[in-house]
Amino acid sequence: METFLEQVNKEIHGVPLQACYHCRKCTAGCPTAQHMEYNPNKVIKMIQNGKREQVLNSKTIWLCLSCETCITRCPNQVDIARMMDVLRQMAIESGVGAKEKNVLKFHEAFLAGIKRGGRINEPMMMAEYKLKSLDLFSDVLLAPGMFMKGKLSLLSPRTKDIKSVKDIFEKTKHS
Amino acid sequence: MKVSYYPGCSLHATGKEYDQSMKSVSSALGIELQEVDDWSCCGASSAHSTNFDLSIALSARNLISAEKNALDVMVPCAACFNRFKMAEHHLKADKELKTKIEDVVGAKYQGGIAIRNPIDIIYNEIGIDTLIAKIVKPLTGLKPVSYYGCLLLRPPEVCEFENYENPFMMDKMMDAIGADVKNWSYKTDCCGGSLAISKTSIVVDMCDKLMSAAKEAGANCVVTACPLCMANLDMRPSSKLKLPVFYFTELIALAMGLAGSKETFKSHIFNPQPLLKKLQLI
Ligand code: SF4
Ligand code: SF4
Ligand code: SF4
Ligand code: SF4
């Protein structure tokens, strides 16, 4: 059977995580490391030690902003940003789900919006996120102000060939 | 010159000031824009955070559509730019993936067109001298810091943008239009945009840090080239730290005296008009 490390390396499809010599440059530059329970280079160590459940069920992987600072600074080109994507996808596919539930709910609302209209209609997407997350009382992108300023409209144009977009979702669905 | 134009979803909604000013500046500088036929969303961070194949396929659908125009494609949103460059990178590096994605999209990907950000097009194709020659009202008194954010620049071998640790093209343009651009070391720091809605409190702190740094550098405003950076910096900082935030194209349009150039300031969340009035720029 493949180890957790081998599985992650296969999906990253680039420099293997063994290249990391734990200099912690990635963590030093990571804007959300202070909010993570395991910082980026700790996650690599945990993967090397086979701590699958703990990693997939961590807040860390959902608090990564994909800002790509880590890979830019890593002396060994270890692609931590891509690793975080891989781990999030594994958490979803394996049924572990997301420790930071609202982050995933936001992504789901966003993708549902693309599937529906080909393009994001911001007010509709926000409404869907609010319903999914039950996070009803925070700002809603400050919506009343945005409508008044004419920024948001419920009727933005959609992609005409919407079937081609739906097909993409269908064919890339998690198995 | 003529280029394809991929506005992306934001430029039709929260980022409409960017779309409007981009179009008028392009036309005044002789850049003809041809919109990508029947484009769809690039997938943004929600696609790549949850499903790699989906993220590449959504971007590939648009790149393939853009290829029909056989022109470089201008991508004003840094997030879309990043997703397109990332898709191009993976499709060119991995033949197996390319075959798989072509099957998903139902069309062939050629990879023959350049994906370009408007900063690069205006700076490198039009040039600073042409820009200076068209300025009718230098923006004297405006002191911006330029904010490039993450997604135009990183990872550098994918984005292929100049000087990824200390970019300068936007600074040079601000200088060209008569603004007193301030130097600061936060040009490429992340503002937290991708978690703005689902983890707002973390993001407020990140934006506050940026605004404080801008003030310390002596700036009276921030200039950006991304609708997501704009939305975040315009809405999220604590009220006592807020500064007006502009798209670089809005300021170029104003300095060129283009028709409608004063209109886009009206829909910013943090109203920049008092500053512009005080400086007698509007
Ligand atoms: S910067 Fe690279 S080598 Fe250093 S700890 Fe991070 S991943 Fe490992
Ligand atoms: S991409 Fe994620 S892990 Fe890397 S520095 Fe940014 S937030 Fe941290
Ligand atoms: S990144 Fe944003 S604006 Fe660009 S296409 Fe995707 S959702 Fe739309
Ligand atoms: S919105 Fe913020 S997080 Fe996104 S690219 Fe711009 S700077 Fe980075």
PDB file of C-alpha atoms in Angstrom, chain B residues 17-26 28-29 122 131-132 134-147 169-182 219-225 230 243-266 268 270-273 275-277 279-282:
ATOM      1  CA  GLU B  17     -14.807  50.785 -12.337  1.00  0.00           C
ATOM      2  CA  TYR B  18     -11.839  48.743 -13.524  1.00  0.00           C
ATOM      3  CA  ASP B  19     -13.678  47.600 -16.656  1.00  0.00           C
ATOM      4  CA  GLN B  20     -14.853  51.128 -17.503  1.00  0.00           C
ATOM      5  CA  SER B  21     -11.499  52.790 -16.952  1.00  0.00           C
ATOM      6  CA  MET B  22      -9.632  49.962 -18.694  1.00  0.00           C
ATOM      7  CA  LYS B  23     -11.778  50.398 -21.780  1.00  0.00           C
ATOM      8  CA  SER B  24     -11.390  54.164 -21.981  1.00  0.00           C
ATOM      9  CA  VAL B  25      -7.646  54.094 -21.292  1.00  0.00           C
ATOM     10  CA  SER B  26      -7.133  51.322 -23.850  1.00  0.00           C
ATOM     11  CA  ALA B  28      -7.107  56.436 -25.796  1.00  0.00           C
ATOM     12  CA  LEU B  29      -3.793  54.585 -26.003  1.00  0.00           C
ATOM     13  CA  ILE B 122       0.707  49.421 -21.232  1.00  0.00           C
ATOM     14  CA  LEU B 131       1.710  57.827 -21.796  1.00  0.00           C
ATOM     15  CA  ILE B 132       3.440  61.047 -20.682  1.00  0.00           C
ATOM     16  CA  LYS B 134      -1.071  62.153 -23.394  1.00  0.00           C
ATOM     17  CA  ILE B 135      -1.245  63.599 -19.887  1.00  0.00           C
ATOM     18  CA  VAL B 136      -3.305  66.792 -19.698  1.00  0.00           C
ATOM     19  CA  LYS B 137      -3.692  67.017 -15.939  1.00  0.00           C
ATOM     20  CA  PRO B 138      -0.818  65.711 -13.813  1.00  0.00           C
ATOM     21  CA  LEU B 139      -2.077  64.297 -10.519  1.00  0.00           C
ATOM     22  CA  THR B 140      -0.100  66.686  -8.343  1.00  0.00           C
ATOM     23  CA  GLY B 141      -0.555  66.064  -4.637  1.00  0.00           C
ATOM     24  CA  LEU B 142      -1.678  62.486  -4.990  1.00  0.00           C
ATOM     25  CA  LYS B 143       0.631  60.217  -3.012  1.00  0.00           C
ATOM     26  CA  PRO B 144      -0.125  56.597  -3.764  1.00  0.00           C
ATOM     27  CA  VAL B 145       1.653  53.463  -2.726  1.00  0.00           C
ATOM     28  CA  SER B 146       1.351  50.819  -5.413  1.00  0.00           C
ATOM     29  CA  TYR B 147      -0.012  47.470  -4.349  1.00  0.00           C
ATOM     30  CA  MET B 169       5.965  49.041 -13.561  1.00  0.00           C
ATOM     31  CA  MET B 170       2.907  50.452 -11.805  1.00  0.00           C
ATOM     32  CA  ASP B 171       5.125  52.831  -9.803  1.00  0.00           C
ATOM     33  CA  LYS B 172       6.679  54.133 -13.023  1.00  0.00           C
ATOM     34  CA  MET B 173       3.231  54.727 -14.493  1.00  0.00           C
ATOM     35  CA  MET B 174       2.108  56.631 -11.407  1.00  0.00           C
ATOM     36  CA  ASP B 175       5.226  58.716 -11.652  1.00  0.00           C
ATOM     37  CA  ALA B 176       4.483  59.363 -15.329  1.00  0.00           C
ATOM     38  CA  ILE B 177       1.017  60.746 -14.553  1.00  0.00           C
ATOM     39  CA  GLY B 178       2.408  63.201 -12.026  1.00  0.00           C
ATOM     40  CA  ALA B 179       1.644  61.386  -8.783  1.00  0.00           C
ATOM     41  CA  ASP B 180       4.201  61.388  -5.983  1.00  0.00           C
ATOM     42  CA  VAL B 181       4.422  57.613  -5.603  1.00  0.00           C
ATOM     43  CA  LYS B 182       5.740  56.465  -2.235  1.00  0.00           C
ATOM     44  CA  ALA B 219       0.759  57.794   1.248  1.00  0.00           C
ATOM     45  CA  ASN B 220      -2.684  59.369   0.945  1.00  0.00           C
ATOM     46  CA  CYS B 221      -4.096  56.566  -1.189  1.00  0.00           C
ATOM     47  CA  VAL B 222      -3.390  53.060  -2.525  1.00  0.00           C
ATOM     48  CA  VAL B 223      -3.333  52.023  -6.168  1.00  0.00           C
ATOM     49  CA  THR B 224      -4.043  48.486  -7.318  1.00  0.00           C
ATOM     50  CA  ALA B 225      -4.510  46.389 -10.468  1.00  0.00           C
ATOM     51  CA  MET B 230      -9.638  46.458  -4.511  1.00  0.00           C
ATOM     52  CA  LEU B 243      -7.464  55.244   2.711  1.00  0.00           C
ATOM     53  CA  PRO B 244      -8.965  55.747  -0.751  1.00  0.00           C
ATOM     54  CA  VAL B 245      -8.067  52.883  -3.093  1.00  0.00           C
ATOM     55  CA  PHE B 246      -7.884  53.302  -6.876  1.00  0.00           C
ATOM     56  CA  TYR B 247      -7.404  51.135  -9.924  1.00  0.00           C
ATOM     57  CA  PHE B 248      -4.298  52.316 -11.760  1.00  0.00           C
ATOM     58  CA  THR B 249      -6.419  52.767 -14.884  1.00  0.00           C
ATOM     59  CA  GLU B 250      -8.814  55.148 -13.096  1.00  0.00           C
ATOM     60  CA  LEU B 251      -5.901  57.424 -12.269  1.00  0.00           C
ATOM     61  CA  ILE B 252      -4.471  57.242 -15.783  1.00  0.00           C
ATOM     62  CA  ALA B 253      -7.915  58.082 -17.203  1.00  0.00           C
ATOM     63  CA  LEU B 254      -8.180  61.070 -14.866  1.00  0.00           C
ATOM     64  CA  ALA B 255      -4.716  62.367 -15.755  1.00  0.00           C
ATOM     65  CA  MET B 256      -5.513  61.972 -19.464  1.00  0.00           C
ATOM     66  CA  GLY B 257      -8.739  63.918 -18.944  1.00  0.00           C
ATOM     67  CA  LEU B 258     -10.821  61.180 -20.561  1.00  0.00           C
ATOM     68  CA  ALA B 259     -14.596  61.454 -20.785  1.00  0.00           C
ATOM     69  CA  GLY B 260     -16.299  59.772 -17.829  1.00  0.00           C
ATOM     70  CA  SER B 261     -13.082  59.578 -15.836  1.00  0.00           C
ATOM     71  CA  LYS B 262     -14.679  61.259 -12.814  1.00  0.00           C
ATOM     72  CA  GLU B 263     -17.661  58.932 -12.743  1.00  0.00           C
ATOM     73  CA  THR B 264     -15.971  55.770 -11.524  1.00  0.00           C
ATOM     74  CA  PHE B 265     -14.969  57.391  -8.223  1.00  0.00           C
ATOM     75  CA  LYS B 266     -18.634  57.618  -7.230  1.00  0.00           C
ATOM     76  CA  HIS B 268     -16.146  53.200  -4.456  1.00  0.00           C
ATOM     77  CA  PHE B 270     -14.709  54.302   0.723  1.00  0.00           C
ATOM     78  CA  ASN B 271     -15.384  57.590  -1.037  1.00  0.00           C
ATOM     79  CA  PRO B 272     -12.205  58.982  -2.660  1.00  0.00           C
ATOM     80  CA  GLN B 273     -13.886  62.173  -3.907  1.00  0.00           C
ATOM     81  CA  LEU B 275      -9.354  63.681  -1.340  1.00  0.00           C
ATOM     82  CA  LEU B 276      -9.534  64.346  -5.089  1.00  0.00           C
ATOM     83  CA  LYS B 277     -11.502  67.555  -4.504  1.00  0.00           C
ATOM     84  CA  LEU B 279      -6.253  68.283  -4.357  1.00  0.00           C
ATOM     85  CA  GLN B 280      -8.369  70.015  -7.038  1.00  0.00           C
ATOM     86  CA  LEU B 281      -8.184  66.986  -9.291  1.00  0.00           C
ATOM     87  CA  ILE B 282     -11.960  66.755  -9.783  1.00  0.00           C
TER      88      ILE B 282
END
